[in-house]
Tab-separated table of C-alpha atoms and ligand atoms in Angstrom:
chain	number	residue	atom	x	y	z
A	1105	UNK	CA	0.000	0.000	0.000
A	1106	UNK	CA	1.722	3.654	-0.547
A	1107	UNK	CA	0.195	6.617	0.687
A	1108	UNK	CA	-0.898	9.706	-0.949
A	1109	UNK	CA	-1.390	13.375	0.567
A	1110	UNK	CA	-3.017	15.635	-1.772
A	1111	UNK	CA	-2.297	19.159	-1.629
A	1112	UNK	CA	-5.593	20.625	-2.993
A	1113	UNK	CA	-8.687	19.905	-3.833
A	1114	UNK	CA	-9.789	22.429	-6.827
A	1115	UNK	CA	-10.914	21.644	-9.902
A	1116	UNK	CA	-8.124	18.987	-11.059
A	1117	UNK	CA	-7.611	17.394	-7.409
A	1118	UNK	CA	-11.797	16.923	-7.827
A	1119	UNK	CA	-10.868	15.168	-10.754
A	1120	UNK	CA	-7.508	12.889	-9.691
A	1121	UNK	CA	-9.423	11.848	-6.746
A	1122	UNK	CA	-12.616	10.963	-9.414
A	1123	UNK	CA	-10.263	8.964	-11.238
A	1124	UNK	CA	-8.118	7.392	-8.534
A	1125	UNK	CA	-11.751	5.893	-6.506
A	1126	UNK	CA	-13.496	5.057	-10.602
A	1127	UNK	CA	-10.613	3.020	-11.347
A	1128	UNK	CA	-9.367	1.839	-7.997
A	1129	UNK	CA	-8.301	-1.735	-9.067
A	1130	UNK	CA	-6.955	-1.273	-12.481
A	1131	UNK	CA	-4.832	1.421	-10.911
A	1132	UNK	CA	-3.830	-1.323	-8.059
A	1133	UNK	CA	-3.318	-3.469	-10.724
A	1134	UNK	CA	-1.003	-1.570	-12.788
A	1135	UNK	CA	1.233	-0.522	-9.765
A	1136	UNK	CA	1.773	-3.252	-8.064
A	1137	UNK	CA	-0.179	-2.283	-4.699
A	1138	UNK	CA	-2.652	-0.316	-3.603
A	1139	UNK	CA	-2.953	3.570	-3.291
A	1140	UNK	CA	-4.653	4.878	-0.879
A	1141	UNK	CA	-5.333	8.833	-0.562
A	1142	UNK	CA	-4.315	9.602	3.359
A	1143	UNK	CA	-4.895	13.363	3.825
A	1144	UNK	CA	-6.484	16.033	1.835
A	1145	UNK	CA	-5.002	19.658	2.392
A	1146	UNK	CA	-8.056	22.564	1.564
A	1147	UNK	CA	-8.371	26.149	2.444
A	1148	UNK	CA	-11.340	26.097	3.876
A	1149	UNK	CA	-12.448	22.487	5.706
A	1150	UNK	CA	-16.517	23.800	5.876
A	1151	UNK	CA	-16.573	24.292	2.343
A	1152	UNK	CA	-19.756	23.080	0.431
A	1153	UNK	CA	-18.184	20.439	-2.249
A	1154	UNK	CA	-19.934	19.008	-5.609
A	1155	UNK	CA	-17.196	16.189	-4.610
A	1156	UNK	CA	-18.328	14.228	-1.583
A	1157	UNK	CA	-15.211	13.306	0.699
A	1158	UNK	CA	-15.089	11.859	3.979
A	1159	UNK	CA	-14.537	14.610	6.378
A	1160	UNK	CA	-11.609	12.652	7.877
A	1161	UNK	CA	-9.247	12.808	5.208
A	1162	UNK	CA	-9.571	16.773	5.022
A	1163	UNK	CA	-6.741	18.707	7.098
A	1164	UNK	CA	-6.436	22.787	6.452
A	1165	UNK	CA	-2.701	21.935	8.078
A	1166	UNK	CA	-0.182	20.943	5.462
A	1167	UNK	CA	2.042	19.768	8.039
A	1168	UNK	CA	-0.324	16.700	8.850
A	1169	UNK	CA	0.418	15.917	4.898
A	1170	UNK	CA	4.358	16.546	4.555
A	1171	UNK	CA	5.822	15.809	8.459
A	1172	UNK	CA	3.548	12.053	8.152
A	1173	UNK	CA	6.174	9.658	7.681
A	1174	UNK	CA	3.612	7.290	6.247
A	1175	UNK	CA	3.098	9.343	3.170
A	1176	UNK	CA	5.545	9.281	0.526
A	1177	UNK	CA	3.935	10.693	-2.266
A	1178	UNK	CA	2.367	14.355	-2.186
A	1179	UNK	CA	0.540	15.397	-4.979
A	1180	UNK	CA	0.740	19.073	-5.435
A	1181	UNK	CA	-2.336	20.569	-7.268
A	1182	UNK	CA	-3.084	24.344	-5.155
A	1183	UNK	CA	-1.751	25.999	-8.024
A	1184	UNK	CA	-0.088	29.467	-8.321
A	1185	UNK	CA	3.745	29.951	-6.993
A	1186	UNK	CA	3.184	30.426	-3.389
A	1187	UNK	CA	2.802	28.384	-1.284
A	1188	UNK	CA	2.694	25.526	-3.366
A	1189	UNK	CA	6.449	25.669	-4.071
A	1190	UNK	CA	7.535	26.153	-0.564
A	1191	UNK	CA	5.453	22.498	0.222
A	1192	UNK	CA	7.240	20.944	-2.815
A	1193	UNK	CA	10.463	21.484	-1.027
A	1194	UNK	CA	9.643	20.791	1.564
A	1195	UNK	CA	8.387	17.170	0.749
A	1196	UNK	CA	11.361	16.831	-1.509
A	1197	UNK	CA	13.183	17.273	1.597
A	1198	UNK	CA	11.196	14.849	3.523
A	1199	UNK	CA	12.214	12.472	0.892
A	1200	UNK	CA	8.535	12.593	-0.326
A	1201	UNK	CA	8.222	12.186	-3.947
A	1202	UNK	CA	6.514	14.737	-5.475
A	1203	UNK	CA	3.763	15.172	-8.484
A	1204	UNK	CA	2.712	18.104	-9.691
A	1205	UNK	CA	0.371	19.964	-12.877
A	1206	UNK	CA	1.977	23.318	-11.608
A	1207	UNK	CA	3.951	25.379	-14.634
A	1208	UNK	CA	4.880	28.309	-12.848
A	1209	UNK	CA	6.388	26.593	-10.236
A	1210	UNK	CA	8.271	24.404	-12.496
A	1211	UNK	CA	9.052	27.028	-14.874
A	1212	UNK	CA	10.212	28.927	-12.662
A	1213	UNK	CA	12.233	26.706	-9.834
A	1214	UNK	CA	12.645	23.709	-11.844
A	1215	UNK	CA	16.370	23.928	-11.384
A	1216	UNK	CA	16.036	23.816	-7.225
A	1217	UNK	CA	13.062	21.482	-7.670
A	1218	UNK	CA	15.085	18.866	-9.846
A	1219	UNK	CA	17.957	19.088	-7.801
A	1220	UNK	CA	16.734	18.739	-4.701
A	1221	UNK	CA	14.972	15.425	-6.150
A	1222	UNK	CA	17.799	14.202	-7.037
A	1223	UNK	CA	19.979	15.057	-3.845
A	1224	UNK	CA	17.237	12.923	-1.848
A	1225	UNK	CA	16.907	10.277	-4.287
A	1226	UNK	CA	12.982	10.773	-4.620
A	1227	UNK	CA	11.063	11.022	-7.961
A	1228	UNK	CA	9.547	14.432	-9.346
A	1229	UNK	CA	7.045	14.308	-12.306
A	1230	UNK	CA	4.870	17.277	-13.589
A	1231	UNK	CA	3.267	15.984	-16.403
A	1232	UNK	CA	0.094	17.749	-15.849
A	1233	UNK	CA	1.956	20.987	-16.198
A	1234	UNK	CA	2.362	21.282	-19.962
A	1235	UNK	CA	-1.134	20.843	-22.144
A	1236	UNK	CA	-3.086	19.115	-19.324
A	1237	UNK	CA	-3.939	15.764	-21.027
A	1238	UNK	CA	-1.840	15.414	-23.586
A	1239	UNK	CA	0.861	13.267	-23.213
A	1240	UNK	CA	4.111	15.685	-23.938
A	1241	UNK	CA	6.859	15.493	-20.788
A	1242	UNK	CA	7.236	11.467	-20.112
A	1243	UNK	CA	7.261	11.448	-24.612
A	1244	UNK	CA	9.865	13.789	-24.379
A	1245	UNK	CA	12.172	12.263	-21.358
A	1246	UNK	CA	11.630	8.654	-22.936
A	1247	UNK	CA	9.491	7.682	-26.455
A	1248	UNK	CA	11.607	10.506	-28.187
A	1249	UNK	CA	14.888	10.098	-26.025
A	1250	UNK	CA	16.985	8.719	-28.983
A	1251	UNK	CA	16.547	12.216	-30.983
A	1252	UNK	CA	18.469	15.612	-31.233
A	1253	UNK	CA	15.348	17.622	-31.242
A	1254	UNK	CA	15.590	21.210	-33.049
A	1255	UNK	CA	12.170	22.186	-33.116
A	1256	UNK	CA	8.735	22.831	-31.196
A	1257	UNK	CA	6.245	25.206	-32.057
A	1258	UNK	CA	3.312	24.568	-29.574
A	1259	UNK	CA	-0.378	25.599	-29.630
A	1260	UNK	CA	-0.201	25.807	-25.573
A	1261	UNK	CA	-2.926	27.841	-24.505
A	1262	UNK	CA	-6.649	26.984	-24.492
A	1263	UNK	CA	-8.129	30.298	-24.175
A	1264	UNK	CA	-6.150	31.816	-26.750
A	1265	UNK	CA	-6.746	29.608	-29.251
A	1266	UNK	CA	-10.578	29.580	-28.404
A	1267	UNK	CA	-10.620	33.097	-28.992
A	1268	UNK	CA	-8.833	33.689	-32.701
A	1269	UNK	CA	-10.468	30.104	-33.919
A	1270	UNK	CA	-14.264	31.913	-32.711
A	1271	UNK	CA	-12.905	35.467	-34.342
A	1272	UNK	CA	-11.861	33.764	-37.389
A	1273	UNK	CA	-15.138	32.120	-37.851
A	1274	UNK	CA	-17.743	34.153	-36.503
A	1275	UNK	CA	-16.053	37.548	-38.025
A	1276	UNK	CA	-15.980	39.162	-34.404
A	1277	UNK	CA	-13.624	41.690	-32.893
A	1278	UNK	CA	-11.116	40.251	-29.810
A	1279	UNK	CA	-12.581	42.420	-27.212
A	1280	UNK	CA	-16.483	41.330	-28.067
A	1281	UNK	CA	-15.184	37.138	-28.025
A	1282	UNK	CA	-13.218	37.874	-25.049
A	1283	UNK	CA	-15.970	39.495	-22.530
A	1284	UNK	CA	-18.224	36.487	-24.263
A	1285	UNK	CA	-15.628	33.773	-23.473
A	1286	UNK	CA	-15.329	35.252	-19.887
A	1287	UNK	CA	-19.139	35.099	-19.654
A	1288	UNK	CA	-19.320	31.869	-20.613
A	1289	UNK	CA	-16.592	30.396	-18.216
A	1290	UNK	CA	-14.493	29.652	-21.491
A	1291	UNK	CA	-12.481	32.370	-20.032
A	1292	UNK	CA	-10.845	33.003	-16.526
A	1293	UNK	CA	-12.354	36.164	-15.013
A	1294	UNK	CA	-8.719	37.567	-14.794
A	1295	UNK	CA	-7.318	36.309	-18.274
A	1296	UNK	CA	-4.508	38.801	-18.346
A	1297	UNK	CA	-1.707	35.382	-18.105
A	1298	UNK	CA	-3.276	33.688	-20.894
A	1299	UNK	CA	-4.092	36.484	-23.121
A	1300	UNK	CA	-0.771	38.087	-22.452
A	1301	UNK	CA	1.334	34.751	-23.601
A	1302	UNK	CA	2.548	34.294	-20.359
A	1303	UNK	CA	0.711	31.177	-19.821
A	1304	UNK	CA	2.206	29.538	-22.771
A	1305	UNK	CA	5.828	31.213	-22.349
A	1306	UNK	CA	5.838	29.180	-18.820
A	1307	UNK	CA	4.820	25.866	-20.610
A	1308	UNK	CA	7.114	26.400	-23.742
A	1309	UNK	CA	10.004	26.807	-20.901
A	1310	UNK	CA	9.490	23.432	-19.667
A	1311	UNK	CA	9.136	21.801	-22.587
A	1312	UNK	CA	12.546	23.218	-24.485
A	1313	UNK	CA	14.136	22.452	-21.231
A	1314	UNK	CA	13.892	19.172	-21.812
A	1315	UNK	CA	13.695	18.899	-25.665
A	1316	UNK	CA	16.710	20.899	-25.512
A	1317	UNK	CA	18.771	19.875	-22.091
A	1318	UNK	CA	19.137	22.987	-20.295
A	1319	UNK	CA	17.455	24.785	-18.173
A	1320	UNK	CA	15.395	28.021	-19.871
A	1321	UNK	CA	15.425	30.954	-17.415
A	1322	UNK	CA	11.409	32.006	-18.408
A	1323	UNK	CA	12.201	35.766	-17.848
A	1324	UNK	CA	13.931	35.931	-20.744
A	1325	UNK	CA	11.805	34.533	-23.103
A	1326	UNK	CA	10.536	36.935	-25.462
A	1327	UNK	CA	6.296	37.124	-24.943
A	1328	UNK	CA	3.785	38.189	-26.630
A	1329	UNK	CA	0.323	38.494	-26.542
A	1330	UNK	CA	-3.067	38.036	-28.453
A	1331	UNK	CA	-4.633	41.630	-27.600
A	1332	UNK	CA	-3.806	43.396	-30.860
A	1333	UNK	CA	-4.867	40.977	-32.701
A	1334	UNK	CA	-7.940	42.281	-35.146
A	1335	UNK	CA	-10.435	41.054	-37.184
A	1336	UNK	CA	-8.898	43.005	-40.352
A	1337	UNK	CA	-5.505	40.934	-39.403
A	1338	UNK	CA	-7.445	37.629	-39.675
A	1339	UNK	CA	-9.412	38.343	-42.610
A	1340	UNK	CA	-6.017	39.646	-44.275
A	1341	UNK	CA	-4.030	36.473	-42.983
A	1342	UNK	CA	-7.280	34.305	-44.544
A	1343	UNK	CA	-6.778	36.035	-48.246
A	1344	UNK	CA	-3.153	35.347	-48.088
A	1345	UNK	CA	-3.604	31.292	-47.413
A	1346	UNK	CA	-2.878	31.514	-43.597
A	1347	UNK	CA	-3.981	31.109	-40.348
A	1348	UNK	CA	-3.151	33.369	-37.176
A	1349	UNK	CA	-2.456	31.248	-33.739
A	1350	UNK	CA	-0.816	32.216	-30.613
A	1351	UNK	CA	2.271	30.335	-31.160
A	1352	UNK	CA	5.308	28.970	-28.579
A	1353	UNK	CA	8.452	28.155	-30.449
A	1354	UNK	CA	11.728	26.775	-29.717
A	1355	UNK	CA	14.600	25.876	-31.985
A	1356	UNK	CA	18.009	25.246	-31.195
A	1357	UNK	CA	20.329	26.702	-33.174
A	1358	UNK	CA	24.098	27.030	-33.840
A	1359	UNK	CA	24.021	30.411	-32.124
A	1360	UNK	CA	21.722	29.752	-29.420
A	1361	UNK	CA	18.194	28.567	-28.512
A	1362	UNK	CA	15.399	30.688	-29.582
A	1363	UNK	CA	12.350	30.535	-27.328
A	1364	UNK	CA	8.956	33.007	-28.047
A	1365	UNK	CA	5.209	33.364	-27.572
A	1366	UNK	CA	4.095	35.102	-30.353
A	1367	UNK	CA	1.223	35.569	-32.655
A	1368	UNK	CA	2.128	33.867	-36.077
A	1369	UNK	CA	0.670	33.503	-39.692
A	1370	UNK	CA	0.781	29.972	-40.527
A	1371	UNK	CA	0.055	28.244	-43.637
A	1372	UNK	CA	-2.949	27.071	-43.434
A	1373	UNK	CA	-2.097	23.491	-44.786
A	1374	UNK	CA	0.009	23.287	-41.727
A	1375	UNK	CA	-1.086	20.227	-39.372
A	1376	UNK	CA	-0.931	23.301	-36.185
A	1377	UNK	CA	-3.355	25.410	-38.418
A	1378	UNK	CA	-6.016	23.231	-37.744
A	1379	UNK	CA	-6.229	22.818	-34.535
A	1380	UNK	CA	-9.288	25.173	-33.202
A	1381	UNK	CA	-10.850	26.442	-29.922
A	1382	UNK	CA	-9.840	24.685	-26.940
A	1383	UNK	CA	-7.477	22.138	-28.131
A	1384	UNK	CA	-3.642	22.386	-27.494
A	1385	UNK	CA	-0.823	20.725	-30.285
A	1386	UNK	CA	2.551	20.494	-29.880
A	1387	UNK	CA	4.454	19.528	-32.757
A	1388	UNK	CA	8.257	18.352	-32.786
A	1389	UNK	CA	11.178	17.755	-34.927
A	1390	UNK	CA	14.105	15.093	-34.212
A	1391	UNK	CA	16.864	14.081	-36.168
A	1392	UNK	CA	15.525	10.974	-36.427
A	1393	UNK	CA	11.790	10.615	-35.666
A	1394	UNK	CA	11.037	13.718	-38.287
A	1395	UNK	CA	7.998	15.498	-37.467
A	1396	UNK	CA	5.955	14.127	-35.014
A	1397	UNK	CA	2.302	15.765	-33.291
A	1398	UNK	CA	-0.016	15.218	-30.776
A	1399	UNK	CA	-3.098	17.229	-29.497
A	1400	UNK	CA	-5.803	16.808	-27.101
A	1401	UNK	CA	-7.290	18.946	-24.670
A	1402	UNK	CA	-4.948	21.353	-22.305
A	1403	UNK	CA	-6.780	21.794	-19.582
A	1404	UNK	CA	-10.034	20.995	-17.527
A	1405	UNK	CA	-10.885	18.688	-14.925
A	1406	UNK	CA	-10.639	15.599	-16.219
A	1407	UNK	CA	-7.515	15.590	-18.979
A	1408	UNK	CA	-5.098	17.436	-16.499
A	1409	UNK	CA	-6.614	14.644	-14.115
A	1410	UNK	CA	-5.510	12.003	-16.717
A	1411	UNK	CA	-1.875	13.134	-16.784
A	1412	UNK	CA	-1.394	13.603	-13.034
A	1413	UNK	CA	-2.803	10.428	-12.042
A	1414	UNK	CA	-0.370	8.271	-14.847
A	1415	UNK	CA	2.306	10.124	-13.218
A	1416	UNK	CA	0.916	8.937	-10.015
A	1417	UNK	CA	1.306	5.572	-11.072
A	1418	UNK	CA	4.503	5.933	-12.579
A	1419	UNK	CA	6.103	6.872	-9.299
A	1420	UNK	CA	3.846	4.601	-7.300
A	1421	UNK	CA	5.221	1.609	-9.725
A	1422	UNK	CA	9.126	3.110	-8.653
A	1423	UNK	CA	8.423	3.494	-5.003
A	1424	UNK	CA	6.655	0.182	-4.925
A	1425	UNK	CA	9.663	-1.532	-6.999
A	1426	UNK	CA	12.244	0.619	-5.049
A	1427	UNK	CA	13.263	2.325	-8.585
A	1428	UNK	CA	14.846	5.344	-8.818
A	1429	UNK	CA	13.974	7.151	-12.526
A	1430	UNK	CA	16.968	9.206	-13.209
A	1431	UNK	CA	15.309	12.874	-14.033
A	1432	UNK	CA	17.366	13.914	-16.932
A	1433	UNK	CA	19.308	16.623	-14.884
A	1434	UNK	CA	22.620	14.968	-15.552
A	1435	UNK	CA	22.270	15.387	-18.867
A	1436	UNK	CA	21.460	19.528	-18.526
A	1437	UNK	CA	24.039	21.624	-20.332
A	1438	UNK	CA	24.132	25.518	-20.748
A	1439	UNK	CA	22.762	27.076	-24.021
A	1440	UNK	CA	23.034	30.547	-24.847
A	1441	UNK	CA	19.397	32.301	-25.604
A	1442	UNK	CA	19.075	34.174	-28.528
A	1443	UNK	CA	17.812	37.985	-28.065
A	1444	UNK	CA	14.712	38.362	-29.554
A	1445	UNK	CA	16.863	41.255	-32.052
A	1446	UNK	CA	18.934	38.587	-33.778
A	1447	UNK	CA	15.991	36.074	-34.534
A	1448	UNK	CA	15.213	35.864	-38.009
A	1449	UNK	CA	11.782	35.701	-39.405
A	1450	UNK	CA	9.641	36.638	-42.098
A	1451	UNK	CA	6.873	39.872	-41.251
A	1452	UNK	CA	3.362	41.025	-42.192
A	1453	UNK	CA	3.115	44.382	-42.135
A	1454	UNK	CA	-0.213	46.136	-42.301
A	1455	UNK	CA	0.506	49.783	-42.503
A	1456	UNK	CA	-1.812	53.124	-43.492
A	1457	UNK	CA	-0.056	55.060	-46.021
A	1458	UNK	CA	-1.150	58.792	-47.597
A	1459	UNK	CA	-2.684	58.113	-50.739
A	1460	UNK	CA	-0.367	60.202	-53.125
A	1461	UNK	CA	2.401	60.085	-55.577
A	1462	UNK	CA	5.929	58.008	-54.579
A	1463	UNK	CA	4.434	57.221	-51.177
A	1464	UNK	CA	5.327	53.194	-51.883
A	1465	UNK	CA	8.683	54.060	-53.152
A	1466	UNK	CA	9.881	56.215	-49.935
A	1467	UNK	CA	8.547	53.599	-47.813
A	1468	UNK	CA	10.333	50.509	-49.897
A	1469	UNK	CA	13.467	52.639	-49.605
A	1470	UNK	CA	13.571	52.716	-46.159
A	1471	UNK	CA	12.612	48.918	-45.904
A	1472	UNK	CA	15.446	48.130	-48.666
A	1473	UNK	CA	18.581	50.508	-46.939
A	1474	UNK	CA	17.335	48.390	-43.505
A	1475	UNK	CA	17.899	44.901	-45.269
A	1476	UNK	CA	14.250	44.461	-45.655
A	1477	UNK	CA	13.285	42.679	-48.766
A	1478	UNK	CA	9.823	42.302	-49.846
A	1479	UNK	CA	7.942	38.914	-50.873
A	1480	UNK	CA	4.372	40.339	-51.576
A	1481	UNK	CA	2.937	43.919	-52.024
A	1482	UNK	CA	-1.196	44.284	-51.304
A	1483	UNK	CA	-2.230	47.953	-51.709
A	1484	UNK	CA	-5.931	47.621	-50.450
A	1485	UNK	CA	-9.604	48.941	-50.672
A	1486	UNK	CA	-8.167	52.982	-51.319
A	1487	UNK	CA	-10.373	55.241	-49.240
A	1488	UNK	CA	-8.719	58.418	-50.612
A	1489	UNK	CA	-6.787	59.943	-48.743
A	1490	UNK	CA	-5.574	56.800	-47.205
A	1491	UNK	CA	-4.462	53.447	-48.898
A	1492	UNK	CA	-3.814	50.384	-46.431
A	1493	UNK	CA	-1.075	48.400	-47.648
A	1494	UNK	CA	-0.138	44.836	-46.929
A	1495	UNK	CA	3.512	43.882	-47.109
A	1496	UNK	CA	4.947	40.802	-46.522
A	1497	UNK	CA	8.859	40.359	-46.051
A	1498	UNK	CA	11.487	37.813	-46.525
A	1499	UNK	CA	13.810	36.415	-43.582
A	1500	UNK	CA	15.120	39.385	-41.970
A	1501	UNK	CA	16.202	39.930	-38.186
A	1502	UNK	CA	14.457	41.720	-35.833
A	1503	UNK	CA	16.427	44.300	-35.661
A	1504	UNK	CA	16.214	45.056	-38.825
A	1505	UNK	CA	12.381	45.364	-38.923
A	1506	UNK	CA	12.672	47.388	-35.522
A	1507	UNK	CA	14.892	49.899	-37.714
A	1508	UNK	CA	12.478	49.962	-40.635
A	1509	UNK	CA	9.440	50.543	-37.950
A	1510	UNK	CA	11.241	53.316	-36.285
A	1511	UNK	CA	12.272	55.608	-39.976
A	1512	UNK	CA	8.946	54.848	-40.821
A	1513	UNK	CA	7.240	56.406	-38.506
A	1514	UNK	CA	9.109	59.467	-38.764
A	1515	UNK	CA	8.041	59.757	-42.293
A	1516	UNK	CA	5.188	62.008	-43.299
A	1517	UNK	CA	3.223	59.924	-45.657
A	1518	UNK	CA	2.723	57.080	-42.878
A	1519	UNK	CA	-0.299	57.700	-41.392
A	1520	UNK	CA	-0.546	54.520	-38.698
A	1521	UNK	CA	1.391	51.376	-38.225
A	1522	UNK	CA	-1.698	49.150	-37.460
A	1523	UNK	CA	0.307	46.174	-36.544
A	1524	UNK	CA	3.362	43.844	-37.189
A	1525	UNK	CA	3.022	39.789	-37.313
A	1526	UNK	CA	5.345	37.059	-37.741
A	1527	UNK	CA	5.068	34.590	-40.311
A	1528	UNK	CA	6.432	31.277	-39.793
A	1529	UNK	CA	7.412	29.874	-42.855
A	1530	UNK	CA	10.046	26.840	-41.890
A	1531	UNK	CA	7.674	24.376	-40.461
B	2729	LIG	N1	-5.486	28.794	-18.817
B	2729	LIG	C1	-4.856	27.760	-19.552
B	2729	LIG	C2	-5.369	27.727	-20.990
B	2729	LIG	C3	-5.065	26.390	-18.978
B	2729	LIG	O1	-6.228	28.523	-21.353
B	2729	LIG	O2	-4.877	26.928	-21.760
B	2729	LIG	C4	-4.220	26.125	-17.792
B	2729	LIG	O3	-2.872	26.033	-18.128
C-alpha cells in the first residue's frame, strides 16, 4: 500500500481523486499495490463540495500531509507559486516524492526542484503541467529520447486559441469574443496570463528544457500576446492562405536557442493550423523521428486529471519496486538564448499610407537601406486619402524590422502602423 497526501482539492484534485476511486483496481493493478489517498489539504475544511469526501481525510494543516512519515507521495495541485512551491520542497526534503500539474512553479524553480529530487533520491514528475492531457513530458524524457530535437512550435494555450479560432469564424472583434468567453466560463475572469502569452511562455520553458537539455530561465523569453490581434488581421491572414495562432516556439540553433510566444501567420495546410478552440498541439522535430504531433485537450478537470494520475502511477510503480527514474538533470548543459533582435523571421506588415504620388517608393526605400526585402505587395480597398497596404517580407532579423518601424514612422506619408506579425514559414 503507498500513501498519498493531496495538496488541494480544486478543480483537477476533484478530478484525480474521481479517477483514482473510478478506477481503484486497475490502478492497483497496474502498480503493483494499492494507493490509498491519506490526507487532503483545503483552504477552507466547511466548504460546500460538488465532490463528496469523507470529512476525515480533510486537514487545512499541510504539516499533517508533509511531516507524516507514512506518506511518501504528495501530490501538489493548489496551483499558483506560493505556497505551493515552498510544500514541494519541503516534501522533496522529507524524501517525499513529489507530483505536480503546476507550470509556474516548475518554470520557474525547476532547477532547485530537480535538484533537490535528485539530492534525496525521490522522484519528481509534472506531467500535468504542460497541455493538461496530452501526453508531452514522459514522450519527451523517454518515447523521443533517442533524438536531437531542433524544433517545437506549440499551440499551448486553451483560451487563446478559443478566442482567434471563434474570431476567425464568426467575423468578431477580440474584445467582443473575449468578454463572451469570460461570460461563458471559457475564459478566466482575470485572463490577463493567458491572453498576455505568459501562460504559454511558462509551458514552452518546460518543454525546451527538456527537448533541448538545459534549463530556460522564463524571464527571458521573449512574450507576446493576443490583444492586438484584429479582425482586419485575420481576414487579411485568410486572403493570403494563412492562419493566425498564438504560437510557442523553440529551436536550437548554432548560435543559441530561440524561445517566443508570439502571434504567427501559418500556412494554413500546416497540421498546427487546424487545430481550433480549446485544443492544445505540440508539434516536434528530431533528427531521427522527423515530425511528429499530438493534441488533445490542455486543460479541464478531467484531462489534467488524466496526466497527473499516470504520473501517479509511474512513481507509485518506482516506489513500490524501489526504482529510482533518473530525471534527466545529468544530462542539462548551458545554451546561450538568442535575443529576440537577432531572430530571423519573415513579417506582415499592415501599414496606413497617404494616398499620393511616390508614397510606396519612400517607404520601400527605407525597408530596402534596412535589409528588408519584400515577398508580396497588397495595396488595399483605397479610401482616398488613405491606402492600407499589406507587405509581406522575406527572412530578416528583428532588428532590422525594428529599424524599418522606427524611420517609418518618422516619415510624413505614414499615417498609422496598425500592426506587425510574424510569419512562420520553416515548419
Ligand atoms: N489557462 C490555460 C489555458 C489552462 O487557457 O490553456 C491552464 O494552463
Amino acid at each position: 500500500m503507498i500513501k498519498i497526501g493531496l495538496l488541494g482539492l480544486g478543480t483537477v484534485g476533484s478530478g484525480v481523486y474521481k479517477i483514482m476511486e473510478n478506477n481503484y483496481e486497475n490502478i492497483k493493478n497496474k502498480v503493483g499495490t494499492a494507493l490509498e489517498i491519506k490526507k487532503i489539504l483545503v483552504n477552507d475544511i466547511d466548504k460546500q463540495r460538488e465532490l463528496q469526501v469523507d470529512r476525515s481525510l480533510i486537514t487545512s494543516n499541510y504539516r499533517e500531509i508533509l511531516e507524516d512519515p507514512e506518506i511518501n507521495l504528495v501530490v501538489e495541485l493548489i496551483g499558483g507559486e506560493e505556497p505551493a512551491h515552498k510544500y514541494i520542497i519541503e516534501a522533496l526534503k522529507n524524501k517525499k516524492s513529489v507530483v505536480t500539474a503546476n507550470k509556474l512553479v516548475i518554470a520557474k524553480h525547476g532547477n532547485e526542484i530537480l535538484s533537490l529530487a535528485r539530492e534525496k533520491e525521490v522522484q519528481i514528475s509534472y506531467e500535468g503541467s504542460v497541455a493538461g492531457g496530452i501526453p508531452i513530458i514522459r514522450p519527451l524524457k523517454e518515447s523521443l529520447a533517442a533524438n536531437r530535437i531542433d524544433e517545437i512550435y506549440g499551440i499551448l494555450n486553451g483560451t487563446t486559441n478559443y478566442i482567434l479560432t471563434r474570431m476567425a469564424g464568426e467575423k468578431l472583434e477580440f474584445n467582443k469574443v473575449l468578454q463572451e468567453a469570460i461570460k461563458q466560463g471559457y475564459a478566466e475572469s482575470d485572463p490577463t496570463s493567458d491572453i498576455s502569452g505568459l501562460d504559454a511562455a511558462y509551458k514552452i520553458s518546460i518543454l525546451a528544457s527538456l527537448a533541448f537539455e538545459t534549463f530556460i530561465d522564463v524571464n527571458r523569453v521573449y512574450v507576446e500576446g493576443i490583444e492586438n490581434i484584429s479582425l482586419r488581421d485575420i481576414e487579411l491572414a485568410e486572403e493570403l492562405g494563412y492562419v493566425i495562432k498564438l504560437l510557442a516556439i523553440g529551436k536550437k540553433e548554432n548560435d543559441g536557442l530561440d524561445i517566443r510566444v508570439h502571434p504567427s501567420f501559418i500556412p494554413r495546410k500546416h497540421p498546427l493550423a487546424l487545430i481550433d478552440d480549446v485544443y492544445n498541439a505540440v508539434y516536434i522535430h528530431g533528427d531521427a523521428v522527423g515530425d511528429v504531433m499530438s493534441t488533445g485537450r490542455g486543460a479541464g478537470q478531467m484531462p489534467t486529471g488524466s496526466a497527473v494520475v499516470a504520473d501517479i502511477i509511474q512513481v507509485a510503480r518506482d516506489i513500490h519496486n524501489k526504482r529510482l527514474t533518473p530525471n534527466l538533470l545529468e544530462s542539462f548543459q548551458n545554451y546561450k538564448l538568442k535575443n529576440i533582435e537577432e531572430v530571423e523571421n519573415c513579417f506582415y506588415l499592415r501599414i496606413q499610407v497617404k494616398d499620393k504620388p511616390g508614397v510606396m517608393s519612400r517607404v520601400t526605400k527605407i525597408l530596402g537601406d534596412n535589409r528588408v526585402s519584400l515577398a508580396s505587395v497588397l495595396q488595399k480597398h483605397r479610401l482616398t486619402p488613405v491606402v492600407p497596404l499589406i507587405l509581406i517580407t522575406h527572412p530578416v532579423k528583428e532588428k532590422y524590422i525594428n529599424q524599418s518601424l522606427e524611420e517609418l514612422r518618422q516619415l510624413d506619408d505614414v499615417i498609422t502602423i496598425n500592426n506587425i506579425i510574424r510569419v512562420e514559414e520553416s515548419s
